[in-house]
Structure formats: structure tokens, C-alpha cells
Tab-separated table of C-alpha atoms in Angstrom:
chain	number	residue	atom	x	y	z
A	1	MET	CA	107.848	106.119	-9.405
A	2	ARG	CA	107.022	102.671	-7.860
A	3	LYS	CA	109.930	100.913	-9.776
A	4	GLY	CA	112.372	104.456	-7.802
A	5	THR	CA	111.289	103.707	-4.635
A	6	ARG	CA	111.851	100.044	-4.378
A	7	ARG	CA	115.171	100.651	-6.342
A	8	ALA	CA	115.897	102.882	-3.574
A	9	GLY	CA	114.878	100.756	-0.747
A	10	ILE	CA	116.772	97.335	-2.627
A	11	GLY	CA	120.144	99.402	-2.604
A	12	LEU	CA	119.930	101.224	1.468
A	13	GLY	CA	119.004	97.067	2.304
A	14	VAL	CA	122.632	96.505	0.419
A	15	GLY	CA	124.367	98.520	2.376
A	16	ILE	CA	123.289	97.616	5.895
A	17	VAL	CA	124.781	94.190	5.060
A	18	LEU	CA	127.715	95.669	4.208
A	19	ALA	CA	129.130	97.670	6.800
A	20	ILE	CA	127.994	95.842	9.982
A	21	ALA	CA	129.951	93.012	7.728
A	22	LEU	CA	132.787	95.644	7.816
A	23	ALA	CA	132.745	96.821	11.426
A	24	SER	CA	133.090	93.618	13.137
A	25	PRO	CA	134.884	90.988	11.600
A	26	ALA	CA	135.821	89.984	14.934
A	27	LEU	CA	132.238	89.256	15.336
A	28	ALA	CA	132.377	87.385	12.269
A	29	GLU	CA	135.401	84.999	13.345
A	30	ASN	CA	135.006	84.756	16.986
A	31	GLY	CA	130.868	84.724	17.158
A	32	SER	CA	130.494	87.606	20.318
A	33	ALA	CA	132.178	91.017	20.523
A	34	PRO	CA	135.917	91.090	22.129
A	35	ASP	CA	135.221	92.041	26.005
A	36	ALA	CA	138.108	95.076	27.118
A	37	SER	CA	137.960	93.035	30.607
A	38	ALA	CA	139.469	90.159	29.084
A	39	THR	CA	142.747	91.586	28.766
A	40	THR	CA	143.331	91.337	32.589
A	41	GLN	CA	144.695	87.939	33.354
A	42	ASP	CA	143.377	85.842	36.736
A	43	ALA	CA	145.518	85.262	39.311
A	44	VAL	CA	146.392	81.182	39.538
A	45	SER	CA	145.850	79.428	42.616
A	46	PRO	CA	148.407	77.891	44.489
A	47	VAL	CA	148.984	73.706	44.443
A	48	VAL	CA	148.154	71.723	47.450
A	49	ALA	CA	151.373	69.831	48.789
A	50	THR	CA	151.508	67.286	50.975
A	51	ILE	CA	154.308	67.113	53.599
A	52	ALA	CA	156.258	63.286	54.446
A	53	ALA	CA	157.895	62.107	57.533
A	54	PRO	CA	161.445	60.805	57.489
A	55	THR	CA	162.045	57.182	57.714
A	56	TRP	CA	164.488	55.258	59.549
A	57	VAL	CA	166.620	52.332	58.622
A	58	ASP	CA	167.117	50.358	62.585
A	59	PRO	CA	168.660	46.370	61.782
A	60	CYS	CA	170.539	43.982	64.748
A	61	GLY	CA	173.211	46.373	66.873
A	62	THR	CA	173.715	49.737	66.057
A	63	ALA	CA	176.465	50.159	63.204
A	64	ASP	CA	173.753	50.445	60.549
A	65	ASP	CA	171.228	52.646	62.226
A	66	ARG	CA	170.049	55.785	59.944
A	67	ALA	CA	167.380	58.209	59.376
A	68	VAL	CA	166.015	58.876	56.012
A	69	LEU	CA	165.693	62.250	54.894
A	70	PRO	CA	162.584	62.444	52.111
A	71	ALA	CA	162.283	62.933	48.712
A	72	ASP	CA	162.059	66.140	46.994
A	73	THR	CA	158.322	66.237	45.107
A	74	LEU	CA	158.124	69.612	42.241
A	75	GLY	CA	156.581	71.640	45.061
A	76	ILE	CA	158.735	70.357	48.394
A	77	HIS	CA	162.250	70.306	49.259
A	78	TYR	CA	163.769	68.524	52.238
A	79	ARG	CA	166.506	69.187	54.645
A	80	TRP	CA	168.462	68.372	57.846
A	81	ALA	CA	167.772	70.880	60.452
A	82	GLN	CA	171.604	70.287	61.549
A	83	PRO	CA	173.339	68.809	59.454
A	84	GLU	CA	175.885	69.237	61.385
A	85	ASP	CA	175.236	66.889	63.963
A	86	SER	CA	174.653	62.957	62.808
A	87	ARG	CA	172.966	62.284	65.878
A	88	ASN	CA	170.145	65.262	65.450
A	89	HIS	CA	167.363	63.895	62.860
A	90	ASP	CA	165.576	66.777	62.773
A	91	VAL	CA	164.223	67.941	59.474
A	92	ILE	CA	163.075	71.734	57.626
A	93	ALA	CA	161.007	71.460	54.644
A	94	ASN	CA	160.040	74.344	52.074
A	95	THR	CA	157.515	75.015	49.643
A	96	ASN	CA	158.640	75.918	46.007
A	97	VAL	CA	157.198	78.711	44.232
A	98	GLY	CA	153.212	77.478	43.026
A	99	TYR	CA	152.812	75.877	46.053
A	100	VAL	CA	151.214	75.171	50.052
A	101	VAL	CA	150.801	73.303	52.802
A	102	SER	CA	146.890	72.874	54.057
A	103	ASP	CA	147.103	69.804	56.608
A	104	LEU	CA	150.352	69.055	58.399
A	105	PRO	CA	150.614	65.296	59.267
A	106	ALA	CA	151.734	64.771	62.811
A	107	GLY	CA	155.387	65.626	63.855
A	108	TRP	CA	155.182	68.646	61.750
A	109	SER	CA	155.227	71.987	63.076
A	110	PRO	CA	155.371	75.702	60.955
A	111	LEU	CA	158.923	77.902	61.874
A	112	ASP	CA	159.055	81.105	59.841
A	113	GLY	CA	157.851	79.830	56.413
A	114	GLU	CA	159.099	77.138	56.669
A	115	TYR	CA	158.191	73.327	58.356
A	116	LEU	CA	160.446	71.683	60.539
A	117	TYR	CA	159.928	68.450	61.783
A	118	THR	CA	161.071	67.123	65.271
A	119	TRP	CA	162.189	62.752	65.167
A	120	THR	CA	161.277	61.102	68.412
A	121	TYR	CA	162.235	57.516	67.077
A	122	ARG	CA	164.684	56.292	69.222
A	123	PHE	CA	166.791	53.004	67.832
A	124	THR	CA	166.674	49.625	69.294
A	125	ASP	CA	170.834	48.185	69.938
A	126	VAL	CA	169.187	43.847	69.892
A	127	PRO	CA	171.997	41.913	69.235
A	128	CYS	CA	172.859	40.028	65.805
A	129	GLY	CA	172.430	37.225	65.173
A	130	THR	CA	169.483	36.112	67.948
A	131	ALA	CA	165.846	36.380	66.903
A	132	GLU	CA	162.851	37.449	69.506
A	133	PRO	CA	161.749	34.045	70.384
A	134	MET	CA	158.315	32.630	69.190
A	135	ARG	CA	155.627	32.723	71.784
A	136	VAL	CA	153.747	29.001	72.581
A	137	SER	CA	150.776	28.090	74.962
A	138	LEU	CA	151.289	25.083	77.452
A	139	MET	CA	148.955	22.134	77.265
A	140	ALA	CA	147.302	20.267	81.168
A	141	PRO	CA	147.381	16.427	80.782
A	142	THR	CA	144.026	14.517	80.562
A	143	TRP	CA	142.634	11.011	82.091
A	144	VAL	CA	140.801	7.968	81.761
A	145	ASP	CA	138.440	7.679	84.517
A	146	ALA	CA	136.239	4.762	83.978
A	147	CYS	CA	134.148	2.020	86.664
A	148	GLY	CA	136.160	0.744	88.888
A	149	THR	CA	139.674	1.456	88.890
A	150	ALA	CA	141.688	-0.790	87.183
A	151	ASP	CA	142.063	1.552	83.699
A	152	ASP	CA	142.135	4.467	85.592
A	153	ARG	CA	144.637	6.640	84.414
A	154	ALA	CA	146.294	9.790	82.957
A	155	VAL	CA	147.529	11.171	79.477
A	156	LEU	CA	150.868	12.725	78.892
A	157	PRO	CA	149.806	15.670	76.374
A	158	ALA	CA	151.553	15.074	73.179
A	159	ASP	CA	154.987	17.160	72.063
A	160	THR	CA	154.853	20.200	69.745
A	161	VAL	CA	157.596	22.090	68.013
A	162	GLY	CA	158.227	24.130	71.003
A	163	ILE	CA	158.160	22.111	74.067
A	164	HIS	CA	158.662	19.062	74.844
A	165	TYR	CA	156.493	16.836	77.997
A	166	ARG	CA	157.615	14.535	80.776
A	167	TRP	CA	156.249	12.824	83.826
A	168	ALA	CA	157.571	14.315	86.599
A	169	HIS	CA	158.521	11.552	88.795
A	170	PRO	CA	157.656	8.552	86.727
A	171	GLY	CA	159.061	6.041	88.986
A	172	ASP	CA	155.736	6.442	90.683
A	173	PRO	CA	152.792	5.567	89.032
A	174	THR	CA	150.272	7.077	91.524
A	175	ASP	CA	151.867	10.509	90.513
A	176	HIS	CA	150.673	11.985	87.726
A	177	ASP	CA	152.898	15.645	88.497
A	178	VAL	CA	154.101	17.517	84.886
A	179	ILE	CA	157.110	18.899	83.678
A	180	ALA	CA	157.546	20.758	80.583
A	181	ASN	CA	160.346	22.771	78.571
A	182	THR	CA	160.759	25.070	75.253
A	183	ASN	CA	162.448	24.467	73.153
A	184	GLU	CA	165.424	27.106	71.661
A	185	GLY	CA	163.761	29.769	70.219
A	186	TYR	CA	160.419	29.161	72.357
A	187	VAL	CA	159.374	30.716	75.258
A	188	VAL	CA	155.729	30.653	76.797
A	189	ALA	CA	154.275	33.945	77.129
A	190	GLU	CA	150.949	32.444	79.727
A	191	LEU	CA	151.281	30.186	82.414
A	192	PRO	CA	147.441	28.204	82.532
A	193	ALA	CA	145.838	27.464	85.193
A	194	GLY	CA	147.379	24.417	86.997
A	195	TRP	CA	150.786	25.480	86.132
A	196	THR	CA	153.876	27.276	87.594
A	197	ALA	CA	157.293	27.794	86.650
A	198	ALA	CA	160.417	25.767	87.988
A	199	ASP	CA	163.801	26.775	89.609
A	200	ASP	CA	165.454	25.029	86.470
A	201	GLY	CA	163.400	27.226	83.247
A	202	GLY	CA	160.938	24.633	82.915
A	203	TYR	CA	157.094	24.439	84.188
A	204	LEU	CA	155.033	22.208	86.606
A	205	TYR	CA	152.094	21.280	86.275
A	206	SER	CA	150.505	19.809	89.631
A	207	TRP	CA	147.977	16.977	88.728
A	208	THR	CA	144.879	17.903	91.042
A	209	HIS	CA	142.080	15.275	89.463
A	210	ALA	CA	140.069	12.214	92.028
A	211	PHE	CA	140.228	9.323	89.889
A	212	THR	CA	136.916	7.969	91.232
A	213	ASP	CA	135.874	4.560	91.904
A	214	GLU	CA	132.364	3.683	90.756
A	215	ALA	CA	131.085	0.245	90.580
A	216	CYS	CA	130.880	-1.327	86.964
A	217	ALA	CA	127.275	-2.661	85.687
A	218	VAL	CA	126.421	-6.184	85.986
A	219	PRO	CA	124.565	-8.225	83.380
A	220	LEU	CA	121.498	-9.881	84.888
A	221	THR	CA	121.273	-13.472	85.409
A	222	SER	CA	119.776	-16.128	87.393
A	223	ALA	CA	120.527	-18.891	90.097
A	224	VAL	CA	119.546	-21.499	87.229
A	225	GLY	CA	121.343	-20.064	84.456
A	226	ALA	CA	124.057	-19.259	85.990
A	227	GLY	CA	124.902	-22.829	86.956
A	228	ARG	CA	123.138	-24.670	83.352
A	229	GLY	CA	125.051	-22.255	80.565
A	230	LEU	CA	122.260	-20.108	80.548
A	231	THR	CA	123.630	-17.622	77.692
A	232	ARG	CA	123.785	-13.622	76.674
A	233	SER	CA	120.353	-14.038	75.091
A	234	SER	CA	118.488	-15.684	78.003
A	235	SER	CA	119.653	-13.293	80.687
A	236	VAL	CA	118.771	-10.302	78.374
A	237	SER	CA	115.076	-11.655	77.863
A	238	LEU	CA	115.047	-12.244	81.738
A	239	THR	CA	115.911	-8.402	81.754
A	240	ALA	CA	113.210	-8.022	79.171
A	241	ILE	CA	110.554	-9.309	81.463
A	242	ALA	CA	111.417	-7.667	84.315
A	243	ALA	CA	110.781	-4.156	82.558
A	244	THR	CA	107.455	-5.437	81.177
A	245	ALA	CA	106.535	-6.213	84.231
A	246	ASP	CA	107.824	-2.658	85.734
A	247	SER	CA	105.431	-0.781	82.632
A	248	ALA	CA	102.229	-3.344	84.205
A	249	SER	CA	102.488	-1.403	86.975
A	250	ALA	CA	103.020	1.345	86.568
A	251	LEU	CA	100.169	1.410	83.516
A	252	ALA	CA	98.281	-0.556	87.056
A	253	ALA	CA	98.779	2.643	89.216
A	254	THR	CA	97.739	5.153	87.373
A	255	GLY	CA	94.355	3.652	85.930
A	256	ASP	CA	95.111	1.707	82.194
A	257	ALA	CA	93.602	-0.882	83.218
A	258	ASP	CA	93.206	-2.586	79.997
A	259	LEU	CA	96.641	-1.651	78.672
A	260	SER	CA	98.411	-2.669	82.115
A	261	ARG	CA	96.239	-6.510	81.441
A	262	THR	CA	97.786	-6.816	77.732
A	263	LEU	CA	101.526	-5.628	79.085
A	264	LEU	CA	101.182	-8.567	81.784
A	265	GLY	CA	99.876	-11.189	79.220
A	266	ALA	CA	103.105	-10.030	77.517
A	267	ALA	CA	105.529	-10.819	80.718
A	268	ALA	CA	103.100	-14.036	81.389
A	269	LEU	CA	104.415	-15.319	78.094
A	270	LEU	CA	107.590	-14.506	78.348
A	271	VAL	CA	108.282	-16.294	81.369
A	272	LEU	CA	106.558	-19.351	80.039
A	273	GLY	CA	108.864	-19.498	76.947
A	274	ALA	CA	111.865	-18.365	79.836
A	275	GLY	CA	111.081	-21.834	81.865
A	276	VAL	CA	110.593	-23.480	78.243
A	277	ILE	CA	114.133	-22.380	77.089
A	278	VAL	CA	115.737	-23.544	81.501
A	279	TRP	CA	113.927	-26.695	81.320
A	280	ARG	CA	115.105	-27.806	77.999
A	281	ARG	CA	119.133	-27.080	79.339
A	282	MET	CA	118.254	-28.499	82.669
A	283	GLY	CA	116.783	-31.953	80.787
A	284	HIS	CA	119.931	-32.570	78.460
A	285	ALA	CA	122.399	-31.183	80.827
């Protein structure tokens, strides 16, 4: 009885396994059951394309001026809006199937399912053989104003590649006005302070600086030394004596008596040494 029951159970299990394997070939091959909704194809999203603006060639003159149509792409085709009119450079753009334009660049506008570019550039008419001049800046003259007046002088600016400078009145040493002329191919953009445009196409700088006449410093000497050949070192010693005495007086006024006595002693020694030097020079004169 037990053997019959065991055999029947084994046979039932084998039958179930075979039935599942034969009834599910898709599960055995793909790992999942087929989906009936998979037969419906999803819609394809359009590709976003970008519109390009026309360009231009604008050399000297007008003979070679021309507008350039943008090159076609996979998504967009371009053509002239009015091809019969050579002076009209408006452009029409069409998108191909499966492409769409999201953002319109400047100059473009929608037009009945297409896109219109409205031409605004104005061609120039610069004569050939001429180049735009280079801009340069003017330099003002400088001066040397030493003590007294013997060494006072005005200094003319150095010439540059674009500008030549000269004195306005070279025969008058007291006149320091300057004339500047630009070389060919150069132009002055802005006039600095002091410069004005001259009638001959040049530029005039009007001098305004007034030279000073301050006295030059004279080294300290003594009457005896001047007549007896007192040297520069001797005069410097006298200067040191005077400076030391002044310092001692200042310290005494502030109440520092000890330091002031020390400085006065040093000054006395300097005076004694200077006297010995003068006495020896007078004795050997």
C-alpha cells in the first residue's frame, strides 16, 4: 500500500513539472511571460534643432559685399525669402520631419509653420587701399627746476613711432611751447590738458610752468679759514660744533642737565681741536 502511494506521488510530481515546461516556452526563453501590451509601439520624441543666422562678407568698397546663407543641417533647410531680389537678404528656415525648434535666436520669428530671419546689417563702404589710423597719445614737456636759475631748463618729449615733437619758437630760449605732429597712419584720439589743435593739423602745447629762483645752499666757513686755506673737512667740523652746541642748549631748556653738560663738554673739545688746526695753519702760512 505504501509503495503504491509513493509511486503515484512521484508520477504526479513529474507530470506537473512537464506540464509547466511545455506550457511556458516564453518563460523558459526570456525569463518572463509575454506582455500583450508590448505590441503597441511608443511614439518617438522629436529632436530639438537650433537655427543659425546668416553671415556676411564686408571688405573694402562694395563690390565684394555679400550675405552668406546658413548651411543646411539634418534638421533644418534654409533658403532666401526673396531670391529674385539680390538686395534682400531675409532668410526662410524649414524644419525636417522629426525635428523641432525650441528657442528662436535674435532676428528670427515664426511665419506660417516656418521661420523668418529679418536682415538688419548695413554694409560699409570703406575705400580700398586705406587702413584705419592707429590712435596715439600726446606727451607733455617736462622741466628741471634746480636752485637758482642757471640750470633751469625745459625738456622736449621724446619722439615716438606716431608723433614728432619740436619747439614752437626754437629761436627764443625763454619760450617753451611745443608743436606735435602725427606721422602717417596715426591720429590723436583725445587731447590731454595743455594741448590744443593747431590750424596746420598739428597740436600746440602752451607752457605754463614758472621756474623758481630759490637760493642755493652755501657751506659754512670761517673768516680765518677762508684766508688761510681752511679745507672742506675743517668747515664741516665747525658745522658739527654749532650743531652740538644747539643740542646742548635744547636739552638744558628741557631740564636734562647731566646730558647737556656732556654735550657742552664735547663741543668745547671740538672748539679746542679746531683752534689747534687753525693755529697750525696760521703758523705754517
